[in-house]
Coordinates of C-alpha atoms and ligand atoms in Angstrom, one line a residue:
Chain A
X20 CA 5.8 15.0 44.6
X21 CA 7.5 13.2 41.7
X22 CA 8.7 13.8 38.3
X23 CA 6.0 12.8 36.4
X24 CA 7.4 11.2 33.3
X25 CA 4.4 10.8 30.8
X26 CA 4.7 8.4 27.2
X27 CA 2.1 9.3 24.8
X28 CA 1.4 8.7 21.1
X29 CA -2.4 8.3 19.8
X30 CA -0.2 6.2 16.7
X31 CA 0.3 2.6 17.9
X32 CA 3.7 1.1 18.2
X33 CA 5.6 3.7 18.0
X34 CA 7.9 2.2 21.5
X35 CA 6.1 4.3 24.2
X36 CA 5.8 0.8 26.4
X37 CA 9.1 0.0 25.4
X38 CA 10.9 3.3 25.8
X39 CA 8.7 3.4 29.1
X40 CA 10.1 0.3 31.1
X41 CA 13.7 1.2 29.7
X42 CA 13.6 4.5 31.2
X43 CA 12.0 3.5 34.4
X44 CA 14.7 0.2 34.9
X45 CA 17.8 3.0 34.1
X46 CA 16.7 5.3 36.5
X47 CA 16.0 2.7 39.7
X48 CA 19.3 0.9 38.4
X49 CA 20.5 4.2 39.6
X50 CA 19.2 4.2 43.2
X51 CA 16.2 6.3 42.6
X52 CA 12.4 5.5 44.0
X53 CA 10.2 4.7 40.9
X54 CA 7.0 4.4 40.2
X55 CA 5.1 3.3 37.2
X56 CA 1.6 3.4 36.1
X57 CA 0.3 1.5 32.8
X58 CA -3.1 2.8 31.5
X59 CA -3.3 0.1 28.7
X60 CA -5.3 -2.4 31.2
X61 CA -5.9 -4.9 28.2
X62 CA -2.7 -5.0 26.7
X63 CA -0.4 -3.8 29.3
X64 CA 3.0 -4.4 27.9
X65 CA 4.7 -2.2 30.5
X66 CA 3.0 -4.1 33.4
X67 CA 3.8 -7.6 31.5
X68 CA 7.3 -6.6 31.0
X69 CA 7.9 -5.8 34.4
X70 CA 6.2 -8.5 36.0
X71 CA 8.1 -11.0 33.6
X72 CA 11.0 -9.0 35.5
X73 CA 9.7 -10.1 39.1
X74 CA 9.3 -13.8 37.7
X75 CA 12.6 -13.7 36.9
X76 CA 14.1 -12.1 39.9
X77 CA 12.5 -14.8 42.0
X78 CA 12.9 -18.0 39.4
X79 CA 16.5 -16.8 39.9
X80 CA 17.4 -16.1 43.4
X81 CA 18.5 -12.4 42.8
X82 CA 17.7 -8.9 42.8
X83 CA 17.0 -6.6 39.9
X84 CA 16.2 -3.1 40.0
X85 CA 12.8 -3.0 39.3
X86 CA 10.3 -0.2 39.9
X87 CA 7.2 -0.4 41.6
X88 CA 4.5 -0.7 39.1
X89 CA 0.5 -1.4 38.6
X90 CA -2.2 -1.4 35.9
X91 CA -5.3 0.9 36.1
X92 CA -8.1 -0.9 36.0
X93 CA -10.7 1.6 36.3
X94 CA -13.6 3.8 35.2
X95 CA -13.5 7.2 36.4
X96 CA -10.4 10.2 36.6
X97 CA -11.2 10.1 40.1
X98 CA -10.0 6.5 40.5
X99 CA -6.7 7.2 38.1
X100 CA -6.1 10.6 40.7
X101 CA -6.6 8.0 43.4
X102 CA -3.6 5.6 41.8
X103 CA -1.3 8.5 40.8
X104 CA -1.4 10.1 44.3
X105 CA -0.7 6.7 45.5
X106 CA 1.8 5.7 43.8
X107 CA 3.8 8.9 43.9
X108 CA 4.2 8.7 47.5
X109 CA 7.6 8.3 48.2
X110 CA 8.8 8.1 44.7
X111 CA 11.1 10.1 42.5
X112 CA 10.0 9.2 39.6
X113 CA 6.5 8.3 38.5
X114 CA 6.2 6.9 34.8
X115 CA 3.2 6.4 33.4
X116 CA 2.8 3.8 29.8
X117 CA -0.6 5.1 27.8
X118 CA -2.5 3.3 25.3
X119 CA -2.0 4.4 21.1
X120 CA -5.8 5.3 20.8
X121 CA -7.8 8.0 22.2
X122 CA -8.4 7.4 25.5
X123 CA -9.6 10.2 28.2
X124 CA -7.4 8.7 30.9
X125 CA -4.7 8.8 28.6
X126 CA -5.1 12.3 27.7
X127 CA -5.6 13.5 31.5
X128 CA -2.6 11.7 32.1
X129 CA -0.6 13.8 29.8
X130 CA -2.1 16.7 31.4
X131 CA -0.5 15.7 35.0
X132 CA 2.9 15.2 33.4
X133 CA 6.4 17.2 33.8
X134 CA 7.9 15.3 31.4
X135 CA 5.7 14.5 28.2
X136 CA 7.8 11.9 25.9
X137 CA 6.2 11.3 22.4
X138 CA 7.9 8.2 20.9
X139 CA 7.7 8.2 17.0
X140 CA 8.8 5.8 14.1
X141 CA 11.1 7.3 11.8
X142 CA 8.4 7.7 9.3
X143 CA 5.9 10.4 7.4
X144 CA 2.8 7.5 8.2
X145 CA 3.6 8.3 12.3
X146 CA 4.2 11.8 11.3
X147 CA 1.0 12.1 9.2
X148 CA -0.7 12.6 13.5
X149 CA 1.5 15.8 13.9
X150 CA 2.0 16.8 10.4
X151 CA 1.1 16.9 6.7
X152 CA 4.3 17.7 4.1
X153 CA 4.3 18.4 0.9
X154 CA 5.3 15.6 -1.3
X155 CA 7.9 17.4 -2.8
X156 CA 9.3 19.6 -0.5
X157 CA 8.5 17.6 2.4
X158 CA 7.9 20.6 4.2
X159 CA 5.0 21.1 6.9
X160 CA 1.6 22.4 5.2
X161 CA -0.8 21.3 7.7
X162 CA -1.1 20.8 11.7
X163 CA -2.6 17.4 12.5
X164 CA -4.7 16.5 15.4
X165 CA -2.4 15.1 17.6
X166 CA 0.2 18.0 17.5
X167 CA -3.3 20.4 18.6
X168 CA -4.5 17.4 21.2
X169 CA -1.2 17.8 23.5
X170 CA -0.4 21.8 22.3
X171 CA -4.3 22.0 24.2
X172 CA -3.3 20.1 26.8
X173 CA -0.4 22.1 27.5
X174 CA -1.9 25.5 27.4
X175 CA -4.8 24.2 30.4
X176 CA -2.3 22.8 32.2
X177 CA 0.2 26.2 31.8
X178 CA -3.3 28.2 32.7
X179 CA -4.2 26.5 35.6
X180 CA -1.2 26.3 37.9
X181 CA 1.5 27.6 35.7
X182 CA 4.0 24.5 34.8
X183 CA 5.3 24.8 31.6
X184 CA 4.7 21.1 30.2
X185 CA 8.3 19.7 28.7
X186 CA 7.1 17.9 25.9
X187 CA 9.7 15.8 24.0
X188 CA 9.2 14.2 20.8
X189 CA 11.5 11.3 20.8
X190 CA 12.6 9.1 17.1
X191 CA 12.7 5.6 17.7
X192 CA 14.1 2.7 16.0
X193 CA 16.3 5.2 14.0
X194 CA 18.3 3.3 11.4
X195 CA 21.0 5.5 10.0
X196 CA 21.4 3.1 6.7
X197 CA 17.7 5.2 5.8
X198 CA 19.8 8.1 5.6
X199 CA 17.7 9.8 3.3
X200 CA 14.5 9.2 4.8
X201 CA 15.9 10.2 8.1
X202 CA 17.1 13.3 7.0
X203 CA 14.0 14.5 5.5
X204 CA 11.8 13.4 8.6
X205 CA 14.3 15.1 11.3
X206 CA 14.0 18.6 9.0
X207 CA 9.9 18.3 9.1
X208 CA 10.2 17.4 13.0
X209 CA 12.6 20.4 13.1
X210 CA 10.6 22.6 11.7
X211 CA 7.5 21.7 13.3
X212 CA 9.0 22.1 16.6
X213 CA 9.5 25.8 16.8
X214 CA 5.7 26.0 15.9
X215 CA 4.1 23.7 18.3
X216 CA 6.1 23.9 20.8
X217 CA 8.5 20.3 21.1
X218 CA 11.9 19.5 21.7
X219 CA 13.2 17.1 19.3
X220 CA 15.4 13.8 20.8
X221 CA 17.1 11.2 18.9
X222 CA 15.9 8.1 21.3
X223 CA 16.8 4.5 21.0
X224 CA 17.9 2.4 17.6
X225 CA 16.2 -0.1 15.5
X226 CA 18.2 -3.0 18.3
X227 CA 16.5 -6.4 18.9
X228 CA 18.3 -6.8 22.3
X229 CA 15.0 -3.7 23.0
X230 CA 12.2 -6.2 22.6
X231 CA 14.2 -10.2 22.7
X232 CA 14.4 -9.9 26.5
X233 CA 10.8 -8.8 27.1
X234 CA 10.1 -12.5 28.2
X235 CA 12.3 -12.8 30.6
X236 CA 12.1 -9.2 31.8
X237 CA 15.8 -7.9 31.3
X238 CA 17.0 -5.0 30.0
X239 CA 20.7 -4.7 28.4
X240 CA 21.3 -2.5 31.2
X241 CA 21.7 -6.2 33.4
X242 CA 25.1 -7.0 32.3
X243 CA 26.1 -10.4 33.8
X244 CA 22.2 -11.4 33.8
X245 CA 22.2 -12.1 30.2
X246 CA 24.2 -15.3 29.5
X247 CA 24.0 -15.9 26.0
X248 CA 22.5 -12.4 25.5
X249 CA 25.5 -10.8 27.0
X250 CA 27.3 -9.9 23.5
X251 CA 29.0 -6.5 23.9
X252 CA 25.6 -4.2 24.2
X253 CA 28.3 -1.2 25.2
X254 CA 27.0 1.3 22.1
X255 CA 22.9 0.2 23.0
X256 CA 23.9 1.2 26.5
X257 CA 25.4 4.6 25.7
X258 CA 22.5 5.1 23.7
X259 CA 19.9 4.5 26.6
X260 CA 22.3 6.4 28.9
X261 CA 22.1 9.3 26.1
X262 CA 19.0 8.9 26.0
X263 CA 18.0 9.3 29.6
X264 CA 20.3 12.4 29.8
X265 CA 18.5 14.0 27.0
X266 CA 15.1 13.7 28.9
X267 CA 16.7 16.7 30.9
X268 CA 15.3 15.0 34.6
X269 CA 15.6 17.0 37.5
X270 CA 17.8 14.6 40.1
X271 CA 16.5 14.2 43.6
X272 CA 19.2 13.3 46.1
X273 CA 18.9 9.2 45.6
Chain B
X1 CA -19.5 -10.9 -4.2
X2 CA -15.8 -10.0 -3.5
X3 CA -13.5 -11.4 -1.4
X4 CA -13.0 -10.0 0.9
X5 CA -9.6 -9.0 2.7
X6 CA -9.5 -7.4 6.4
X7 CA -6.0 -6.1 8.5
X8 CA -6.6 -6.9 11.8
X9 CA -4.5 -6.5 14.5
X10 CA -5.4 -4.8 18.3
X11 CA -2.0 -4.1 18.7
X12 CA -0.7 -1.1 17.4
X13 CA 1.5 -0.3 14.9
X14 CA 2.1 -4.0 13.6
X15 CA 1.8 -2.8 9.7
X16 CA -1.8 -3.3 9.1
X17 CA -2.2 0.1 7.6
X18 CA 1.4 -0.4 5.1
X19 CA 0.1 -4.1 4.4
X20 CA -3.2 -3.5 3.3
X21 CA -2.4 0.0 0.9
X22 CA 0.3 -2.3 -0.7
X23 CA -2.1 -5.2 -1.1
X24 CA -4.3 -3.0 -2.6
X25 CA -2.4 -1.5 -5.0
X26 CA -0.4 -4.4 -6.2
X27 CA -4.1 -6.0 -6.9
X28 CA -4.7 -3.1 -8.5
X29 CA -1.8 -2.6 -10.5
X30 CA -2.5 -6.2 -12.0
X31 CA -6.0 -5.2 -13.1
X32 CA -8.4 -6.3 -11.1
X33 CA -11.3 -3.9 -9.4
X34 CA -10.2 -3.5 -6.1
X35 CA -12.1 -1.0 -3.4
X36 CA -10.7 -0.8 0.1
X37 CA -12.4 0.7 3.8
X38 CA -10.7 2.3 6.0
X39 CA -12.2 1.7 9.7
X40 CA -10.0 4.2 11.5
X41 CA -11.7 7.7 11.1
X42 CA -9.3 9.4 13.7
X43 CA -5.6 8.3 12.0
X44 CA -7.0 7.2 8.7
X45 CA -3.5 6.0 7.3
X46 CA -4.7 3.6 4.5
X47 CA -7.1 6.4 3.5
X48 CA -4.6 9.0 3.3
X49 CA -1.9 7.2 1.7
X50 CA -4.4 6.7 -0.9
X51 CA -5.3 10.2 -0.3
X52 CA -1.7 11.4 -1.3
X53 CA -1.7 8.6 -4.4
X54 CA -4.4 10.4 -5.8
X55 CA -3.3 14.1 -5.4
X56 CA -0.3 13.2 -6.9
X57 CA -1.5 11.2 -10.2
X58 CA -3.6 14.6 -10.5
X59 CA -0.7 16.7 -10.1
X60 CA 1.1 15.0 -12.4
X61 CA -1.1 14.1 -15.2
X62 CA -0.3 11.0 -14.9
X63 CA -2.6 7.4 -14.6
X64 CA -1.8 5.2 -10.9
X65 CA -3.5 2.0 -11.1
X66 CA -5.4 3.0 -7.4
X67 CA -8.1 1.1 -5.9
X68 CA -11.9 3.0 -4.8
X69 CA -11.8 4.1 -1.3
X70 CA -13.2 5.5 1.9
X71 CA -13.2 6.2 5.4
X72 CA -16.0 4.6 7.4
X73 CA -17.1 7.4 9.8
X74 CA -20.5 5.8 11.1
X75 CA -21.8 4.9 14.3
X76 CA -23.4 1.6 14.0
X77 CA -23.0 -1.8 12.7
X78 CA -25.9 -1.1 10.2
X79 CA -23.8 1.5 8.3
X80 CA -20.7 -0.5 7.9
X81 CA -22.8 -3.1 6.3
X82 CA -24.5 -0.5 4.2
X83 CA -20.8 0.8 3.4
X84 CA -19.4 -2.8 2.5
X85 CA -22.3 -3.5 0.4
X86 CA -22.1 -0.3 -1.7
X87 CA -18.0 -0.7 -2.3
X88 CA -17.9 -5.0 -3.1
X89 CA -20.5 -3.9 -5.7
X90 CA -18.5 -4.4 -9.2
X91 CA -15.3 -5.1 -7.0
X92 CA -13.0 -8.1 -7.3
X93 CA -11.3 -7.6 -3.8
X94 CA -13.0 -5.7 -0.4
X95 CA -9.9 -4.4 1.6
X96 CA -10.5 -3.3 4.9
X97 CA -7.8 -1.8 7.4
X98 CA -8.9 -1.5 10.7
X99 CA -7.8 -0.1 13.8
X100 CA -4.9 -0.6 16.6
X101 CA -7.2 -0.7 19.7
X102 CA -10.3 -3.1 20.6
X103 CA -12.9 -1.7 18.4
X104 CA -16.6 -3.1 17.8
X105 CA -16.6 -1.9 13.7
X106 CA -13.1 -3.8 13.5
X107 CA -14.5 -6.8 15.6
X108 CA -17.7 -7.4 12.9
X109 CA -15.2 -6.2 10.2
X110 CA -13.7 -9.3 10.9
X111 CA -16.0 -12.0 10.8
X112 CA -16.9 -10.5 7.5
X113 CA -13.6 -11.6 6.0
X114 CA -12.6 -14.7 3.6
X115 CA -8.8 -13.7 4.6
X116 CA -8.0 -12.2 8.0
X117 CA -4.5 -11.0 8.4
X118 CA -2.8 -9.8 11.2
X119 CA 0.7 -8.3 10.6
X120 CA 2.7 -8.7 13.4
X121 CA 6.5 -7.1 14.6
X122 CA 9.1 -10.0 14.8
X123 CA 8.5 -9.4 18.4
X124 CA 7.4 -11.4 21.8
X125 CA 6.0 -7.8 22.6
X126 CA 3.4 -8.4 19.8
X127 CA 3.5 -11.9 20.2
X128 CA 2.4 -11.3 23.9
X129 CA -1.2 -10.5 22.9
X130 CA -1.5 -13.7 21.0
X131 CA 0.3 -16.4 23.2
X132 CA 2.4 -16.3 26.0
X133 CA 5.9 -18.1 25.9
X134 CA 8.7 -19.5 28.9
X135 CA 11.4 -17.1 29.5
X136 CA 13.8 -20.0 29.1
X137 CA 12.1 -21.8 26.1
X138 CA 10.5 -19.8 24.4
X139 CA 7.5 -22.3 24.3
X140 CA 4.1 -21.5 24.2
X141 CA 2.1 -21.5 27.8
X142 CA -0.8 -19.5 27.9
X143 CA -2.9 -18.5 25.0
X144 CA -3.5 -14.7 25.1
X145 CA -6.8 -12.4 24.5
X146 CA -6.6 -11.6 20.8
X147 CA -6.1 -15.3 19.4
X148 CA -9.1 -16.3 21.6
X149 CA -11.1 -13.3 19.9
X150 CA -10.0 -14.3 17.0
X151 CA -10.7 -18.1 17.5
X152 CA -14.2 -17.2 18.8
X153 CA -14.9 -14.8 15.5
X154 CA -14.1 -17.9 13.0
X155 CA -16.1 -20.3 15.1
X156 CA -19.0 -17.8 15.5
X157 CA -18.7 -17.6 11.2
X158 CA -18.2 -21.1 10.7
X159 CA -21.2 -21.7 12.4
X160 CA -23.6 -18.8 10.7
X161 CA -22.6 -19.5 7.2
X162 CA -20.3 -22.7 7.0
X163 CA -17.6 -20.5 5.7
X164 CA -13.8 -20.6 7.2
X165 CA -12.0 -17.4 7.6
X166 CA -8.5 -18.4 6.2
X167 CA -6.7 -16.3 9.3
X168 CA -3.0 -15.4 8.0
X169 CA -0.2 -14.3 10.7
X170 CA 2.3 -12.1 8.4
X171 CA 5.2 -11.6 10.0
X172 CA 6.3 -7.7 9.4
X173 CA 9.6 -5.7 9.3
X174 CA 11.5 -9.1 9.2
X175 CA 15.6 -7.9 9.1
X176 CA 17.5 -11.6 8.9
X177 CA 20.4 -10.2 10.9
X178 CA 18.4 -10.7 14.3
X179 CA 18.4 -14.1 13.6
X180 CA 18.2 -15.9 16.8
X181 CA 15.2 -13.6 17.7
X182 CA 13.7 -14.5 14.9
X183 CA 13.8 -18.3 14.9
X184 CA 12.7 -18.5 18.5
X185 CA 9.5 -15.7 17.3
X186 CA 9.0 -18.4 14.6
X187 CA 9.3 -21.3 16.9
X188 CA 6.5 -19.9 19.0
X189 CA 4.3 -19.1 15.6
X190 CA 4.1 -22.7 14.2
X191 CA 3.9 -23.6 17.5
X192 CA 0.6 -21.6 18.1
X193 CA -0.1 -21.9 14.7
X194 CA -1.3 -25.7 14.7
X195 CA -3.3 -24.9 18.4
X196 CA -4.9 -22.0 17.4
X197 CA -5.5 -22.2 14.0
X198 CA -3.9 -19.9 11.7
X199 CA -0.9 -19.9 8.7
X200 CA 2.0 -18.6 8.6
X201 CA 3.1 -16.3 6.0
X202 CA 7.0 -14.2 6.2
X203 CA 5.8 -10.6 5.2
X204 CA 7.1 -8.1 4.4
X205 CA 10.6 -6.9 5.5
X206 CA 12.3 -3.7 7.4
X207 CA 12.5 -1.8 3.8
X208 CA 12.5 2.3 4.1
X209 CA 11.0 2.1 0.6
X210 CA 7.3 1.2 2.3
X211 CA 6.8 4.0 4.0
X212 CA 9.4 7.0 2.7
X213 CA 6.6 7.1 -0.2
X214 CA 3.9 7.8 2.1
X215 CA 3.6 11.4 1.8
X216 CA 3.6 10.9 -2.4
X217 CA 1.4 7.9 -1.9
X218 CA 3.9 6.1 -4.6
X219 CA 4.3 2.7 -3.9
X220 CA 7.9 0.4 -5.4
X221 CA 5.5 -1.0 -7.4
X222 CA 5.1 2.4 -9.6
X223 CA 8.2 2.1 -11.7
X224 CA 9.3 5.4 -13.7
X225 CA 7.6 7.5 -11.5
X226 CA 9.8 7.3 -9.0
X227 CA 12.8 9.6 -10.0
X228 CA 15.8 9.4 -7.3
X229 CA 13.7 6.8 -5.4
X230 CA 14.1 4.6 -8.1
X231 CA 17.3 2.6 -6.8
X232 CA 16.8 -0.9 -7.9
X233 CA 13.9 -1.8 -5.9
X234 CA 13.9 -5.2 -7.0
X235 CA 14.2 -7.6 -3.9
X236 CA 11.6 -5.4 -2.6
X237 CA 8.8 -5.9 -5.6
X238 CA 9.4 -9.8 -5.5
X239 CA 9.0 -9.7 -1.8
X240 CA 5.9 -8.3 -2.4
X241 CA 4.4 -10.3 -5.0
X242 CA 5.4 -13.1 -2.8
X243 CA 3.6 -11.9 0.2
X244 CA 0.2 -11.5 -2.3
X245 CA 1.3 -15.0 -3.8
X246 CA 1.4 -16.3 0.1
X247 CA -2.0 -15.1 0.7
X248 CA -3.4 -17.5 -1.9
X249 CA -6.0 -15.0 -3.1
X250 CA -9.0 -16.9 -5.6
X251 CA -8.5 -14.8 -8.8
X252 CA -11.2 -13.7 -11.0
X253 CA -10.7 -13.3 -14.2
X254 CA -9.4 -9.9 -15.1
Ligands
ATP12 N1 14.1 0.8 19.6 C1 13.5 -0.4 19.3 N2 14.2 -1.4 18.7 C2 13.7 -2.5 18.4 N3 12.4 -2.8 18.5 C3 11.6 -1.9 19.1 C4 12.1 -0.6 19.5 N4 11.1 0.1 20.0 C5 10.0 -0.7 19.9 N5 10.3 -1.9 19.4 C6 9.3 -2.9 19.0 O1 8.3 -2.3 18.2 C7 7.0 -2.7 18.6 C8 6.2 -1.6 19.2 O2 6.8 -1.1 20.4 P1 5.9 -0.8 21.7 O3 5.0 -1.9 22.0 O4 6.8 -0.4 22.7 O5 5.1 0.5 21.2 P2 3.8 1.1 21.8 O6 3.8 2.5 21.3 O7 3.8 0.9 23.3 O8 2.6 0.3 21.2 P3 1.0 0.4 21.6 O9 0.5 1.7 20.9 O10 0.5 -0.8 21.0 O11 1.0 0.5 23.1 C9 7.2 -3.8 19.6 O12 7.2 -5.1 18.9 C10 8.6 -3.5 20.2 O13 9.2 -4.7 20.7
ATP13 N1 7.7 -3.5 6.3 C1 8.0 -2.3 6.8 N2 9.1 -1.7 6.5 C2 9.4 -0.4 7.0 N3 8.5 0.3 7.8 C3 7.3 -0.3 8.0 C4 7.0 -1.6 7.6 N4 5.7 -1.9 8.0 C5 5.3 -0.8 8.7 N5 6.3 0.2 8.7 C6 6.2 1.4 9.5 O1 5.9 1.0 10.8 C7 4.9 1.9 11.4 C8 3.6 1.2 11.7 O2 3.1 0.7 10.5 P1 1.5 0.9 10.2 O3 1.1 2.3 10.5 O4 1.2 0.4 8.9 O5 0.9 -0.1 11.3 P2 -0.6 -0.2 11.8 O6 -0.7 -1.6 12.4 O7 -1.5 0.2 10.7 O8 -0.7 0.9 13.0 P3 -2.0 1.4 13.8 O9 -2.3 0.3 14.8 O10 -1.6 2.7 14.4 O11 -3.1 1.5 12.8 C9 4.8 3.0 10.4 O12 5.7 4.1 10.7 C10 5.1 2.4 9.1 O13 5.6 3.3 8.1
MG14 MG1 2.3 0.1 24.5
MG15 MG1 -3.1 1.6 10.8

């Protein structure tokens, strides 16, 4: 079957719909079969984005790279099963986009995952789900919920047919003028991954060209596409291809 | 009775939570009675930010002008009004910060407002849930799920008690060197704005300084207590007493 590339953060907007359609656009720019599944059916930014993509494919006369994509709709695991075995037919990839709340298709989701990517704002209010620190020290005094939710999740999914869950926690919208405040959140993040089990990843910038193009669908990664947009997006480029490479994905013959 | 303030927002992650603690405490600090609900018993950010504020006036014998607060942890509608009616007693402002997700308490929460505000990313991501907009224009096509829930709670109130929810868009996070992004986000705002039937107010903008205090639960606002945070903080400060001033607040007497 595929890689199953999971994004999931109870915290809201922390970029896990838009670190979601960036990965899955890089990696079928590169030839590979993906799939993606979005599990927000009301909001559904990764299914909007993508279908904005489609819009503009056709409006346009050409062909983008686009992944295969749906929204789940419905009620019961055994209908999201149903739409993951589907749609991992005859991909290499399937992503799946979750809602920031609790949601039990969500969190079975993150149990079927290879890849679990937890996208986080540079900041101790995102933090506050994995972690208390002390004010002073900033160190970690307290496990939150979120950390236990997916350390759980792990540990059934480890028992019951032995895949060792790789669960990244990825810093978004990183601004290195916060310098300070970065520091201090990347040592608590540190820290907190040798106990609960994480891998730490430095992810994508604070960069509008990662939300201005969501109407129209692109991605900086469709040089040529962009007209006006097209300003030299070479170091936002390197970062998604960093990016990407850091998710450690095994690569199926394309 | 007070009036009453709610942070409303389906979308995660717009700001509600880092809006309505600094509302709260700049109200606070100018000394009127102010007692705040927080409707998200699960991440409980505005409730532990004021959590932390509190911990650390003890620690440090010191006085933080602080507003009353709690976490609503019921099950029905019945015990949110109980809980609203027991903190506006003696209280100048009501706060309330309610969740990221499509939630029944934050749904009545609203309606029980004077001023609704929903903070909101200088984003057509966020905008999505409010309006759709041409890939090539950036106009307005198709009004989305959240201003029509929105539009039906203020129609619903006008007609039970007479009374009009002043409903406030805040932009959040603003950062002026994305400017092309954000004229064409503002385009689509006064646009929407005159259809739908809300004001526009700028917000807040990308400052570190409103959430690297989180774990302290200092806000700029607490001058001389904030040691090597206290770098000239003051663009920040009169952003935020014009973001209090552009909510247009009736003020009792002190
Ligand atoms: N690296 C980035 N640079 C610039 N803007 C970003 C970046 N990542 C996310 N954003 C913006 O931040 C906001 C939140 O991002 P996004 O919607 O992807 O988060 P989410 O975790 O999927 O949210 P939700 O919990 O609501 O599903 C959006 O307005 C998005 O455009
Ligand atoms: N103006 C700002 N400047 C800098 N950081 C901000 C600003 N506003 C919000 N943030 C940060 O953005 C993230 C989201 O903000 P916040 O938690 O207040 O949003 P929310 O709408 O309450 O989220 P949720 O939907 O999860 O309740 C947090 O990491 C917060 O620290
Ligand atoms: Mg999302
Ligand atoms: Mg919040």
């Amino acid at each position: 079957g595929p890689h199953v590339i999971v994004f999931a953060n109870e915290k809201g907007g922390t970029g896990k719909s838009t670190s979601a359609v960036h990965v899955a656009v890089a990696l079928a720019s590169q030839g590979y079969r993906v799939a993606g599944i979005d599990l927000d059916p009301r909001q559904r930014t990764f299914y909007r984005y993508l279908e904005n993509r489609d819009a503009t494919a056709q409006r346009r006369g050409i062909d983008l790279p686009t992944p295969a994509y749906e929204v789940f709709t419905g009620d019961t695991l055994g209908e999201l099963e149903q739409m993951v075995e589907r749609m991992s037919d005859g991909a290499d990839y399937l992503i799946a986009d979750t809602p920031g709340r609790d949601d039990r298709f969500a969190r079975h989701m993150a149990t079927l995952a290879n890849t679990l990517v937890t996208p986080m704002n540079d900041s101790f209010v995102d933090f506050d789900l994995v972690g208390q620190v002390d004010p002073d020290t900033f160190k970690v005094k307290k496990l939150s919920f979120y950390a236990e939710l997916i350390w759980e999740a792990r540990k059934a999914r480890a028992k019951s047919d032995g895949v060792t869950i790789d669960w990244v926690l990825m810093r978004n919208r990183l601004q290195h003028i916060e310098a300070r405040n970065m520091r201090r959140v990347g040592a608590a993040l540190t820290e907190l991954a040798k106990r609960v089990g994480f891998r730490v990843l430095p992810g994508l910038g604070e960069r509008v060209v990662y939300r201005e193009l969501f109407p129209s669908g692109l991605t900086l990664l469709d040089k040529g596409m962009l007209g006006e947009l097209g300003v030299s997006h070479i170091a936002a480029r390197q970062e998604l291809r960093e990016m990407v490479a850091g998710l450690q994905l095994p690569r199926p013959r394309a």
